[in-house]
mmCIF file of C-alpha atoms in Angstrom:
data_model
loop_
_atom_site.group_PDB
_atom_site.id
_atom_site.type_symbol
_atom_site.label_atom_id
_atom_site.label_comp_id
_atom_site.label_asym_id
_atom_site.label_seq_id
_atom_site.Cartn_x
_atom_site.Cartn_y
_atom_site.Cartn_z
ATOM 1 C CA MET A 21 45.508 25.818 -18.771
ATOM 2 C CA LYS A 22 43.420 28.101 -20.861
ATOM 3 C CA LEU A 23 43.325 24.565 -23.656
ATOM 4 C CA SER A 24 42.005 22.564 -20.789
ATOM 5 C CA GLY A 25 39.085 24.896 -19.073
ATOM 6 C CA LEU A 26 38.459 25.567 -22.427
ATOM 7 C CA LEU A 27 38.249 21.686 -23.609
ATOM 8 C CA HIS A 28 36.592 21.254 -20.016
ATOM 9 C CA ARG A 29 33.609 23.734 -21.263
ATOM 10 C CA SER A 30 33.175 22.400 -24.712
ATOM 11 C CA ARG A 31 32.589 19.185 -23.476
ATOM 12 C CA PRO A 32 29.144 18.266 -24.478
ATOM 13 C CA GLU A 33 26.192 17.383 -22.028
ATOM 14 C CA LEU A 34 25.210 13.463 -20.788
ATOM 15 C CA PRO A 35 21.763 12.615 -21.540
ATOM 16 C CA GLY A 36 19.396 11.981 -19.787
ATOM 17 C CA ARG A 37 17.799 13.726 -17.044
ATOM 18 C CA THR A 38 19.841 14.948 -13.749
ATOM 19 C CA GLY A 39 18.650 15.530 -10.280
ATOM 20 C CA VAL A 40 18.930 15.060 -7.031
ATOM 21 C CA ALA A 41 18.655 11.267 -5.984
ATOM 22 C CA ARG A 42 15.993 10.502 -3.036
ATOM 23 C CA VAL A 43 16.281 7.194 -1.262
ATOM 24 C CA ASP A 44 14.120 5.466 1.000
ATOM 25 C CA ARG A 45 12.321 2.331 1.416
ATOM 26 C CA ARG A 46 9.429 4.007 3.743
ATOM 27 C CA THR A 47 7.451 5.420 0.769
ATOM 28 C CA ASP A 48 5.363 7.980 3.323
ATOM 29 C CA THR A 49 8.665 9.524 4.334
ATOM 30 C CA LEU A 50 10.173 9.686 1.323
ATOM 31 C CA LEU A 51 6.784 11.820 0.253
ATOM 32 C CA ARG A 52 7.372 14.076 2.537
ATOM 33 C CA ARG A 53 10.640 14.998 1.889
ATOM 34 C CA LEU A 54 10.700 15.317 -1.861
ATOM 35 C CA LYS A 55 11.883 18.740 -4.000
ATOM 36 C CA PRO A 56 10.566 19.619 -7.614
ATOM 37 C CA GLY A 57 13.496 17.813 -9.980
ATOM 38 C CA ASP A 58 14.375 15.237 -7.900
ATOM 39 C CA ILE A 59 15.035 11.490 -9.066
ATOM 40 C CA VAL A 60 13.238 8.889 -6.746
ATOM 41 C CA VAL A 61 14.452 5.901 -5.886
ATOM 42 C CA LEU A 62 11.709 3.619 -4.031
ATOM 43 C CA ASP A 63 10.584 0.503 -3.280
ATOM 44 C CA GLN A 64 6.964 -0.032 -4.050
ATOM 45 C CA ILE A 65 5.354 -2.884 -5.375
ATOM 46 C CA ASP A 66 2.102 -2.082 -7.389
ATOM 47 C CA MET A 67 2.462 1.477 -7.113
ATOM 48 C CA ASP A 68 -0.843 3.141 -5.996
ATOM 49 C CA ARG A 69 -2.087 5.969 -7.496
ATOM 50 C CA SER A 70 -2.217 8.003 -4.329
ATOM 51 C CA THR A 71 1.475 7.739 -4.217
ATOM 52 C CA ALA A 72 1.704 8.269 -7.590
ATOM 53 C CA ASP A 73 -0.555 11.350 -7.224
ATOM 54 C CA ALA A 74 2.085 12.816 -4.776
ATOM 55 C CA LEU A 75 5.108 12.654 -6.916
ATOM 56 C CA VAL A 76 3.041 14.269 -9.999
ATOM 57 C CA ALA A 77 2.286 16.775 -7.173
ATOM 58 C CA ALA A 78 5.895 17.285 -6.132
ATOM 59 C CA GLN A 79 7.191 17.599 -9.372
ATOM 60 C CA VAL A 80 10.334 15.037 -9.652
ATOM 61 C CA ALA A 81 12.068 14.321 -12.443
ATOM 62 C CA ALA A 82 11.915 10.550 -12.731
ATOM 63 C CA VAL A 83 11.027 7.979 -10.656
ATOM 64 C CA VAL A 84 12.934 4.664 -10.144
ATOM 65 C CA ASN A 85 10.970 1.631 -8.568
ATOM 66 C CA ALA A 86 13.014 -1.489 -7.370
ATOM 67 C CA SER A 87 10.346 -3.669 -7.630
ATOM 68 C CA PRO A 88 8.026 -3.974 -9.982
ATOM 69 C CA SER A 89 5.291 -1.249 -10.224
ATOM 70 C CA ILE A 90 2.642 -3.586 -12.015
ATOM 71 C CA SER A 91 3.156 -7.044 -10.457
ATOM 72 C CA GLY A 92 0.211 -8.526 -12.519
ATOM 73 C CA ARG A 93 -2.327 -9.190 -9.289
ATOM 74 C CA PHE A 94 -4.592 -6.562 -10.361
ATOM 75 C CA PRO A 95 -4.457 -3.479 -12.422
ATOM 76 C CA ASN A 96 -3.350 -0.905 -9.718
ATOM 77 C CA LEU A 97 -3.227 3.074 -10.913
ATOM 78 C CA GLY A 98 -0.254 4.570 -10.113
ATOM 79 C CA PRO A 99 2.208 3.717 -12.858
ATOM 80 C CA GLU A 100 -0.675 5.227 -15.604
ATOM 81 C CA VAL A 101 -0.713 8.618 -13.712
ATOM 82 C CA LEU A 102 2.948 8.762 -13.873
ATOM 83 C CA VAL A 103 3.792 8.076 -17.360
ATOM 84 C CA SER A 104 0.444 10.278 -17.958
ATOM 85 C CA ALA A 105 2.120 13.116 -16.573
ATOM 86 C CA GLY A 106 5.483 12.706 -18.605
ATOM 87 C CA ILE A 107 7.149 11.533 -15.362
ATOM 88 C CA PRO A 108 10.103 8.590 -16.725
ATOM 89 C CA LEU A 109 8.936 5.241 -14.938
ATOM 90 C CA VAL A 110 11.919 2.608 -14.560
ATOM 91 C CA ASP A 111 10.670 -0.534 -12.955
ATOM 92 C CA GLY A 112 12.592 -3.610 -11.009
ATOM 93 C CA VAL A 113 16.127 -2.409 -10.538
ATOM 94 C CA GLY A 114 16.327 -4.209 -7.695
ATOM 95 C CA ALA A 115 17.039 -3.914 -3.971
ATOM 96 C CA GLU A 116 20.337 -3.080 -4.263
ATOM 97 C CA ALA A 117 19.870 -0.231 -6.116
ATOM 98 C CA LEU A 118 18.700 1.485 -2.361
ATOM 99 C CA HIS A 119 22.369 0.739 -1.073
ATOM 100 C CA THR A 120 23.993 1.628 -4.288
ATOM 101 C CA VAL A 121 22.117 4.963 -4.987
ATOM 102 C CA LYS A 122 23.107 7.266 -2.259
ATOM 103 C CA ASP A 123 20.622 10.045 -1.001
ATOM 104 C CA GLY A 124 21.117 13.433 -1.902
ATOM 105 C CA SER A 125 23.651 12.395 -4.941
ATOM 106 C CA LYS A 126 23.483 13.696 -8.139
ATOM 107 C CA VAL A 127 22.504 11.035 -10.700
ATOM 108 C CA ARG A 128 21.408 10.714 -13.819
ATOM 109 C CA LEU A 129 18.918 8.874 -15.476
ATOM 110 C CA HIS A 130 19.020 7.935 -19.184
ATOM 111 C CA GLU A 131 16.508 4.744 -20.923
ATOM 112 C CA GLY A 132 16.507 2.884 -17.979
ATOM 113 C CA VAL A 133 19.689 3.526 -16.734
ATOM 114 C CA LEU A 134 20.670 5.701 -13.482
ATOM 115 C CA TYR A 135 24.445 6.873 -13.449
ATOM 116 C CA SER A 136 26.334 8.891 -11.464
ATOM 117 C CA GLY A 137 28.458 10.994 -13.636
ATOM 118 C CA GLU A 138 28.905 8.125 -16.184
ATOM 119 C CA ARG A 139 28.830 4.858 -13.940
ATOM 120 C CA VAL A 140 26.088 2.640 -14.082
ATOM 121 C CA LEU A 141 24.406 2.263 -10.318
ATOM 122 C CA ALA A 142 21.442 0.590 -11.759
ATOM 123 C CA LYS A 143 19.196 -0.886 -14.768
ATOM 124 C CA GLY A 144 15.580 -1.879 -15.055
ATOM 125 C CA VAL A 145 12.340 -1.381 -17.686
ATOM 126 C CA GLU A 146 11.275 2.357 -18.386
ATOM 127 C CA GLN A 147 7.225 2.304 -18.612
ATOM 128 C CA THR A 148 5.805 3.550 -21.310
ATOM 129 C CA PRO A 149 1.911 4.348 -22.266
ATOM 130 C CA ASP A 150 1.338 1.402 -24.031
ATOM 131 C CA SER A 151 3.921 -0.873 -21.494
ATOM 132 C CA VAL A 152 1.738 0.163 -18.823
ATOM 133 C CA ALA A 153 -1.684 -0.068 -20.914
ATOM 134 C CA ASP A 154 -0.606 -3.740 -21.719
ATOM 135 C CA ALA A 155 0.160 -4.682 -17.883
ATOM 136 C CA LEU A 156 -3.253 -3.375 -16.618
ATOM 137 C CA VAL A 157 -5.066 -5.800 -19.227
ATOM 138 C CA GLU A 158 -2.722 -8.518 -18.356
ATOM 139 C CA ALA A 159 -3.660 -7.609 -14.612
ATOM 140 C CA LYS A 160 -7.065 -7.815 -14.535
ATOM 141 C CA ALA A 161 -6.716 -11.577 -14.588
ATOM 142 C CA GLY A 162 -5.167 -11.390 -11.212
ATOM 143 C CA LEU A 163 -8.724 -9.866 -9.573
ATOM 144 C CA ALA A 164 -10.375 -12.976 -8.978
ATOM 145 C CA HIS A 165 -7.148 -14.463 -6.564
ATOM 146 C CA GLN A 166 -7.264 -10.876 -4.595
ATOM 147 C CA LEU A 167 -11.124 -11.327 -4.467
ATOM 148 C CA GLU A 168 -10.409 -14.612 -2.880
ATOM 149 C CA ALA A 169 -8.383 -12.799 -0.131
ATOM 150 C CA PHE A 170 -10.290 -10.508 0.247
ATOM 151 C CA ALA A 171 -13.241 -12.666 1.550
ATOM 152 C CA ALA A 172 -10.984 -14.769 3.860
ATOM 153 C CA ASN A 173 -9.641 -11.180 5.445
ATOM 154 C CA THR A 174 -13.128 -9.803 5.796
ATOM 155 C CA ILE A 175 -14.242 -12.623 7.817
ATOM 156 C CA GLU A 176 -10.999 -12.179 10.383
ATOM 157 C CA PHE A 177 -11.480 -8.409 10.671
ATOM 158 C CA MET A 178 -15.609 -9.169 11.470
ATOM 159 C CA ARG A 179 -13.962 -11.698 13.764
ATOM 160 C CA LEU A 180 -11.596 -9.269 15.455
ATOM 161 C CA GLU A 181 -13.510 -6.661 15.420
ATOM 162 C CA ARG A 182 -17.405 -7.119 15.687
ATOM 163 C CA SER A 183 -17.967 -5.244 18.856
ATOM 164 C CA LEU A 184 -16.178 -1.850 17.517
ATOM 165 C CA LEU A 185 -18.157 -2.295 14.027
ATOM 166 C CA LEU A 186 -21.659 -2.891 15.444
ATOM 167 C CA ASP A 187 -21.414 -1.606 19.072
ATOM 168 C CA GLY A 188 -19.014 1.050 18.898
ATOM 169 C CA HIS A 189 -16.517 -0.244 21.648
ATOM 170 C CA GLY A 190 -13.206 1.632 22.395
ATOM 171 C CA VAL A 191 -14.531 4.658 20.085
ATOM 172 C CA PRO A 192 -13.296 7.224 22.207
ATOM 173 C CA GLU A 193 -14.521 10.407 23.465
ATOM 174 C CA VAL A 194 -13.577 13.891 21.871
ATOM 175 C CA GLU A 195 -14.506 17.300 22.554
ATOM 176 C CA VAL A 196 -16.261 18.359 19.339
ATOM 177 C CA GLU A 197 -19.558 17.605 19.306
ATOM 178 C CA LEU A 198 -20.622 15.214 16.489
ATOM 179 C CA ALA A 199 -24.191 14.449 17.266
ATOM 180 C CA ASP A 200 -26.933 15.277 14.610
ATOM 181 C CA ARG A 201 -23.953 17.749 12.478
ATOM 182 C CA GLN A 202 -23.238 16.797 8.566
ATOM 183 C CA VAL A 203 -19.291 15.595 9.071
ATOM 184 C CA LEU A 204 -16.468 16.509 6.712
ATOM 185 C CA VAL A 205 -14.035 13.741 6.447
ATOM 186 C CA VAL A 206 -10.491 14.696 4.199
ATOM 187 C CA GLY A 207 -8.655 11.683 3.434
ATOM 188 C CA SER A 208 -5.247 12.420 1.069
ATOM 189 C CA GLY A 209 -6.208 9.929 -1.987
ATOM 190 C CA PHE A 210 -6.809 10.874 -5.656
ATOM 191 C CA ASP A 211 -7.817 13.992 -5.926
ATOM 192 C CA HIS A 212 -8.620 15.305 -2.267
ATOM 193 C CA THR A 213 -7.590 19.037 -3.488
ATOM 194 C CA GLY A 214 -9.892 19.476 -6.307
ATOM 195 C CA GLU A 215 -12.781 17.742 -4.112
ATOM 196 C CA LEU A 216 -11.950 20.096 -1.438
ATOM 197 C CA ALA A 217 -12.239 22.885 -3.792
ATOM 198 C CA ARG A 218 -15.796 22.006 -5.013
ATOM 199 C CA LEU A 219 -17.531 21.474 -1.445
ATOM 200 C CA ARG A 220 -16.288 25.138 -0.646
ATOM 201 C CA SER A 221 -20.127 26.191 -1.224
ATOM 202 C CA TYR A 222 -21.029 23.479 0.648
ATOM 203 C CA ILE A 223 -18.430 23.959 3.849
ATOM 204 C CA ARG A 224 -19.649 28.007 3.747
ATOM 205 C CA GLU A 225 -23.639 26.941 3.951
ATOM 206 C CA TYR A 226 -23.625 24.296 6.020
ATOM 207 C CA ARG A 227 -20.927 24.016 8.927
ATOM 208 C CA PRO A 228 -20.038 20.765 8.617
ATOM 209 C CA VAL A 229 -17.418 19.114 11.133
ATOM 210 C CA LEU A 230 -14.176 18.996 9.646
ATOM 211 C CA VAL A 231 -12.278 15.571 9.744
ATOM 212 C CA GLY A 232 -8.799 15.079 8.422
ATOM 213 C CA VAL A 233 -7.186 11.807 8.438
ATOM 214 C CA GLY A 234 -3.183 11.948 8.222
ATOM 215 C CA ALA A 235 -2.332 14.997 5.390
ATOM 216 C CA GLY A 236 -5.908 15.431 4.410
ATOM 217 C CA ALA A 237 -5.389 17.517 7.741
ATOM 218 C CA ASP A 238 -2.928 19.981 6.156
ATOM 219 C CA ALA A 239 -5.175 19.699 2.834
ATOM 220 C CA LEU A 240 -7.990 21.200 4.970
ATOM 221 C CA LEU A 241 -5.439 23.949 5.925
ATOM 222 C CA ALA A 242 -4.016 24.797 2.909
ATOM 223 C CA ALA A 243 -7.910 25.277 1.481
ATOM 224 C CA GLY A 244 -8.443 27.905 4.168
ATOM 225 C CA HIS A 245 -9.817 25.706 6.932
ATOM 226 C CA LYS A 246 -8.897 24.631 9.929
ATOM 227 C CA PRO A 247 -9.776 20.964 10.755
ATOM 228 C CA ASP A 248 -12.096 20.245 13.930
ATOM 229 C CA LEU A 249 -10.626 16.761 13.955
ATOM 230 C CA ILE A 250 -7.279 15.181 13.127
ATOM 231 C CA VAL A 251 -7.550 10.839 12.774
ATOM 232 C CA GLY A 252 -4.147 9.303 12.002
ATOM 233 C CA ASP A 253 -0.652 9.039 12.386
ATOM 234 C CA PRO A 254 1.299 12.504 13.857
ATOM 235 C CA ALA A 255 4.013 11.807 11.553
ATOM 236 C CA GLU A 256 1.855 12.153 8.220
ATOM 237 C CA VAL A 257 0.493 15.530 9.608
ATOM 238 C CA SER A 258 2.465 18.867 9.503
ATOM 239 C CA THR A 259 3.099 20.539 13.341
ATOM 240 C CA GLU A 260 0.918 23.603 11.876
ATOM 241 C CA ALA A 261 -2.001 21.494 11.760
ATOM 242 C CA LEU A 262 -0.950 19.452 14.766
ATOM 243 C CA ALA A 263 -0.850 22.608 17.021
ATOM 244 C CA CYS A 264 -3.836 24.404 15.617
ATOM 245 C CA GLY A 265 -6.136 23.454 18.559
ATOM 246 C CA ALA A 266 -8.086 20.487 16.485
ATOM 247 C CA ASP A 267 -8.851 16.968 18.758
ATOM 248 C CA VAL A 268 -6.105 14.662 17.727
ATOM 249 C CA VAL A 269 -6.819 11.129 17.438
ATOM 250 C CA VAL A 270 -3.923 8.671 17.281
ATOM 251 C CA PRO A 271 -4.564 4.659 15.971
ATOM 252 C CA ALA A 272 -3.214 2.464 18.405
ATOM 253 C CA PHE A 273 -1.792 -0.978 18.106
ATOM 254 C CA ALA A 274 -4.059 -4.074 20.441
ATOM 255 C CA ASP A 275 -2.004 -3.371 23.007
ATOM 256 C CA GLY A 276 -2.396 0.335 23.457
ATOM 257 C CA HIS A 277 1.053 1.071 21.595
ATOM 258 C CA ALA A 278 0.500 4.358 19.259
ATOM 259 C CA PRO A 279 3.288 5.218 17.227
ATOM 260 C CA GLY A 280 3.812 8.798 17.205
ATOM 261 C CA LEU A 281 1.333 9.517 20.240
ATOM 262 C CA HIS A 282 5.152 11.449 21.638
ATOM 263 C CA ARG A 283 4.829 14.072 18.861
ATOM 264 C CA VAL A 284 1.556 15.398 19.593
ATOM 265 C CA GLN A 285 2.515 15.716 23.131
ATOM 266 C CA ASP A 286 5.728 17.111 22.321
ATOM 267 C CA LEU A 287 3.870 20.563 20.740
ATOM 268 C CA GLY A 288 1.488 20.358 24.191
ATOM 269 C CA ALA A 289 -1.646 19.003 22.345
ATOM 270 C CA GLY A 290 -4.426 16.747 23.452
ATOM 271 C CA ALA A 291 -4.546 13.609 21.858
ATOM 272 C CA VAL A 292 -6.916 10.208 22.434
ATOM 273 C CA THR A 293 -5.547 6.738 21.287
ATOM 274 C CA PHE A 294 -8.449 4.359 19.472
ATOM 275 C CA PRO A 295 -6.953 1.176 19.617
ATOM 276 C CA SER A 296 -8.304 -0.979 16.302
ATOM 277 C CA SER A 297 -6.615 -3.313 13.357
ATOM 278 C CA ALA A 298 -8.948 -0.740 10.937
ATOM 279 C CA ASN A 299 -7.144 1.785 9.121
ATOM 280 C CA PRO A 300 -7.364 5.480 9.911
ATOM 281 C CA GLU A 301 -9.738 6.467 7.126
ATOM 282 C CA ASP A 302 -12.253 4.403 8.911
ATOM 283 C CA LEU A 303 -11.521 4.875 12.223
ATOM 284 C CA ALA A 304 -12.764 8.388 10.921
ATOM 285 C CA LEU A 305 -15.726 7.263 10.099
ATOM 286 C CA LEU A 306 -16.223 4.845 12.368
ATOM 287 C CA LEU A 307 -15.990 7.394 15.073
ATOM 288 C CA ALA A 308 -18.645 10.056 13.310
ATOM 289 C CA HIS A 309 -20.664 7.671 12.975
ATOM 290 C CA HIS A 310 -20.755 6.549 16.432
ATOM 291 C CA ARG A 311 -20.922 9.321 17.887
ATOM 292 C CA GLY A 312 -23.953 10.139 16.108
ATOM 293 C CA ALA A 313 -23.292 11.985 12.581
ATOM 294 C CA ALA A 314 -26.521 12.708 10.727
ATOM 295 C CA VAL A 315 -24.008 12.643 7.433
ATOM 296 C CA ILE A 316 -20.799 11.979 6.899
ATOM 297 C CA VAL A 317 -19.235 13.814 3.505
ATOM 298 C CA THR A 318 -16.080 11.860 2.263
ATOM 299 C CA VAL A 319 -13.379 13.329 0.108
ATOM 300 C CA GLY A 320 -10.449 11.673 -0.842
ATOM 301 C CA LEU A 321 -11.408 7.784 0.019
ATOM 302 C CA SER A 322 -11.358 5.061 -1.953
ATOM 303 C CA ALA A 323 -14.485 4.761 -3.852
ATOM 304 C CA SER A 324 -14.617 2.641 -6.810
ATOM 305 C CA MET A 325 -13.526 -1.294 -6.622
ATOM 306 C CA THR A 326 -10.314 -0.370 -9.422
ATOM 307 C CA GLU A 327 -9.152 2.418 -6.043
ATOM 308 C CA PHE A 328 -10.528 0.027 -3.346
ATOM 309 C CA LEU A 329 -8.043 -2.961 -4.815
ATOM 310 C CA ASP A 330 -5.423 -0.504 -5.755
ATOM 311 C CA ARG A 331 -4.382 0.093 -1.974
ATOM 312 C CA GLY A 332 -3.038 -3.301 -1.989
ATOM 313 C CA ARG A 333 -3.257 -4.060 1.284
ATOM 314 C CA SER A 334 -6.103 -7.009 2.001
ATOM 315 C CA GLY A 335 -6.747 -6.479 5.908
ATOM 316 C CA SER A 336 -7.226 -3.217 5.442
ATOM 317 C CA ASN A 337 -9.644 -2.879 2.269
ATOM 318 C CA ALA A 338 -11.402 -5.813 4.672
ATOM 319 C CA SER A 339 -11.929 -2.978 7.063
ATOM 320 C CA THR A 340 -13.062 -0.324 4.655
ATOM 321 C CA PHE A 341 -15.897 -3.054 3.090
ATOM 322 C CA LEU A 342 -17.038 -3.451 6.209
ATOM 323 C CA THR A 343 -17.338 -0.153 7.356
ATOM 324 C CA ARG A 344 -18.783 1.604 4.726
ATOM 325 C CA LEU A 345 -21.510 -1.334 4.940
ATOM 326 C CA GLN A 346 -21.789 -0.440 8.512
ATOM 327 C CA LEU A 347 -22.112 3.538 7.482
ATOM 328 C CA GLY A 348 -25.183 2.418 4.676
ATOM 329 C CA GLY A 349 -26.908 5.499 3.909
ATOM 330 C CA THR A 350 -25.138 8.650 5.858
ATOM 331 C CA LEU A 351 -22.401 7.804 3.756
ATOM 332 C CA VAL A 352 -22.221 10.217 0.793
ATOM 333 C CA ASP A 353 -19.103 10.671 -1.839
ATOM 334 C CA GLY A 354 -17.646 14.220 -2.251
ATOM 335 C CA ARG A 355 -17.465 13.658 -5.916
ATOM 336 C CA ILE A 356 -21.493 13.388 -6.139
ATOM 337 C CA LEU A 357 -21.906 16.087 -3.741
ATOM 338 C CA GLY A 358 -19.606 18.452 -5.435
ATOM 339 C CA SER A 359 -20.985 17.610 -8.643
ATOM 340 C CA LEU A 360 -25.163 17.864 -7.572
ATOM 341 C CA TYR A 361 -24.368 20.587 -4.854
ATOM 342 C CA ARG A 362 -25.938 24.119 -5.762
ATOM 343 C CA SER A 363 -26.253 26.785 -3.308
ATOM 344 C CA ARG A 364 -29.973 27.129 -1.981
ATOM 345 C CA VAL A 365 -30.490 30.720 -3.757
ATOM 346 C CA SER A 366 -28.558 30.755 -6.562
ATOM 347 C CA ALA A 367 -26.907 33.539 -8.053
ATOM 348 C CA GLY A 368 -28.996 33.358 -10.791
ATOM 349 C CA ALA A 369 -32.174 33.653 -8.931
ATOM 350 C CA VAL A 370 -30.735 36.813 -6.695
ATOM 351 C CA LEU A 371 -30.169 38.495 -9.847
ATOM 352 C CA LEU A 372 -33.532 38.024 -11.091
ATOM 353 C CA MET A 373 -35.128 39.305 -8.248
ATOM 354 C CA ILE A 374 -32.768 42.223 -8.284
ATOM 355 C CA SER A 375 -33.909 43.300 -12.078
ATOM 356 C CA ALA A 376 -37.624 42.888 -11.506
ATOM 357 C CA ALA A 377 -36.342 45.789 -8.745
ATOM 358 C CA LEU A 378 -34.667 47.648 -10.987
ATOM 359 C CA VAL A 379 -37.249 47.472 -13.947
ATOM 360 C CA ALA A 380 -39.882 48.905 -11.656
ATOM 361 C CA VAL A 381 -37.599 51.536 -10.477
ATOM 362 C CA LEU A 382 -36.567 52.437 -14.444
ATOM 363 C CA ALA A 383 -40.211 52.470 -15.201
ATOM 364 C CA ALA A 384 -40.863 55.088 -12.337
ATOM 365 C CA LEU A 385 -38.064 56.932 -13.300
ATOM 366 C CA LEU A 386 -39.189 57.026 -17.007
ATOM 367 C CA VAL A 387 -42.511 59.095 -16.073
ATOM 368 C CA SER A 388 -40.905 61.009 -13.367
ATOM 369 C CA ASP A 389 -38.543 63.892 -14.093
ATOM 370 C CA ALA A 390 -35.456 62.439 -12.555
ATOM 371 C CA GLY A 391 -32.214 63.502 -14.362
ATOM 372 C CA ASP A 392 -29.482 61.479 -16.287
ATOM 373 C CA ALA A 393 -27.839 61.705 -13.264
ATOM 374 C CA VAL A 394 -29.761 59.283 -11.482
ATOM 375 C CA LEU A 395 -29.855 56.926 -14.715
ATOM 376 C CA ALA A 396 -26.381 57.040 -14.420
ATOM 377 C CA TRP A 397 -26.142 56.079 -10.648
ATOM 378 C CA LEU A 398 -28.284 53.181 -11.243
ATOM 379 C CA SER A 399 -26.334 51.494 -13.562
ATOM 380 C CA GLN A 400 -22.978 52.248 -11.738
ATOM 381 C CA GLY A 401 -24.459 50.544 -8.436
ATOM 382 C CA TRP A 402 -25.805 47.496 -10.848
ATOM 383 C CA LYS A 403 -22.501 46.862 -12.164
ATOM 384 C CA GLY A 404 -21.020 47.052 -9.016
ATOM 385 C CA LEU A 405 -23.632 44.528 -7.273
ATOM 386 C CA VAL A 406 -23.217 41.924 -10.214
ATOM 387 C CA ASP A 407 -19.447 42.279 -9.560
ATOM 388 C CA GLN A 408 -20.221 41.219 -6.013
ATOM 389 C CA ILE A 409 -22.463 38.373 -6.821
ATOM 390 C CA LYS A 410 -20.279 36.864 -9.001
ATOM 391 C CA GLY A 411 -17.598 37.147 -6.349
ATOM 392 C CA VAL A 412 -20.263 35.119 -3.673
ATOM 393 C CA PHE A 413 -21.261 32.616 -6.088
ATOM 394 C CA GLY A 414 -17.999 32.010 -8.231
#
């Protein structure tokens, strides 16, 4: 008995990364229940950067994809984010893995093979920085086809949503006042947390209306700001955010059906619906625009062509393109604002003015009978004032 226990304890550990399997075909649902060290099993062709950023933030141990993470249709950014973060990515294990791998079970990943103990559950191709870079180069050839499909979808979206885009027909009434106000719209795209942090001084100084799109509402709360307006599927928003007192706008289908509306109503919060085929980000922008916002600043929303196509949803991209075209010069990218914004009275200017005043005081002291105690008091006060100013502006 003792010998058996000794042999069991001395058995070498199997190689690879181990963790709890989190399995779900619905990526949005999966992302909300991840914990550090989980091994994720999903099915997402052309993994986008937003999904990859969420996986990195959740500190998962590895990602196993039933589909190709880069199909070659266009150069999507998600795989590069994962491998750069040191998270193993195994591609093309097949849809059957979503049934073979049991959610919540302990699994092990080694060299592209997913195991339960020593039993093989799924096999795929483990991506490396070199393989991802090569695939992205080849994928650029698919851009022409994507742009052709995008042009067709743009025409169709314009036909369906012309009255909304041009005249604001269907835009719901909300209690928060938007006319002639600056509006900050926060989504959950790439580096939205960092962008929001860099706009801290802007928010403090200008007090814009804060709009959270989906998980962007929780990003605002996490940064210490209460959203004034929430736009998106309530299933993507925490209970805390939905119950914070913000106006809630729920996207709806053309027939008026709004998935997730009952969740807001169950919380006792008020909500209005916004029937449209546009994505929630664009609905938030159009609402602010047609309600008379003076300036609309975006955080975590697609900006470049690469990010734009990275979504992989042609209809959604048509919505975004036409929305940005309609908003024109009122739209400001938060990344640009964050890099250019300076408080109207800088810390250096304040210190310079105080220094000039102190020089005058010290000059007067030098020709007076003031003692060393006064000088010591001034020196201590100066140090404290500098520390306070650094806290305010830094």
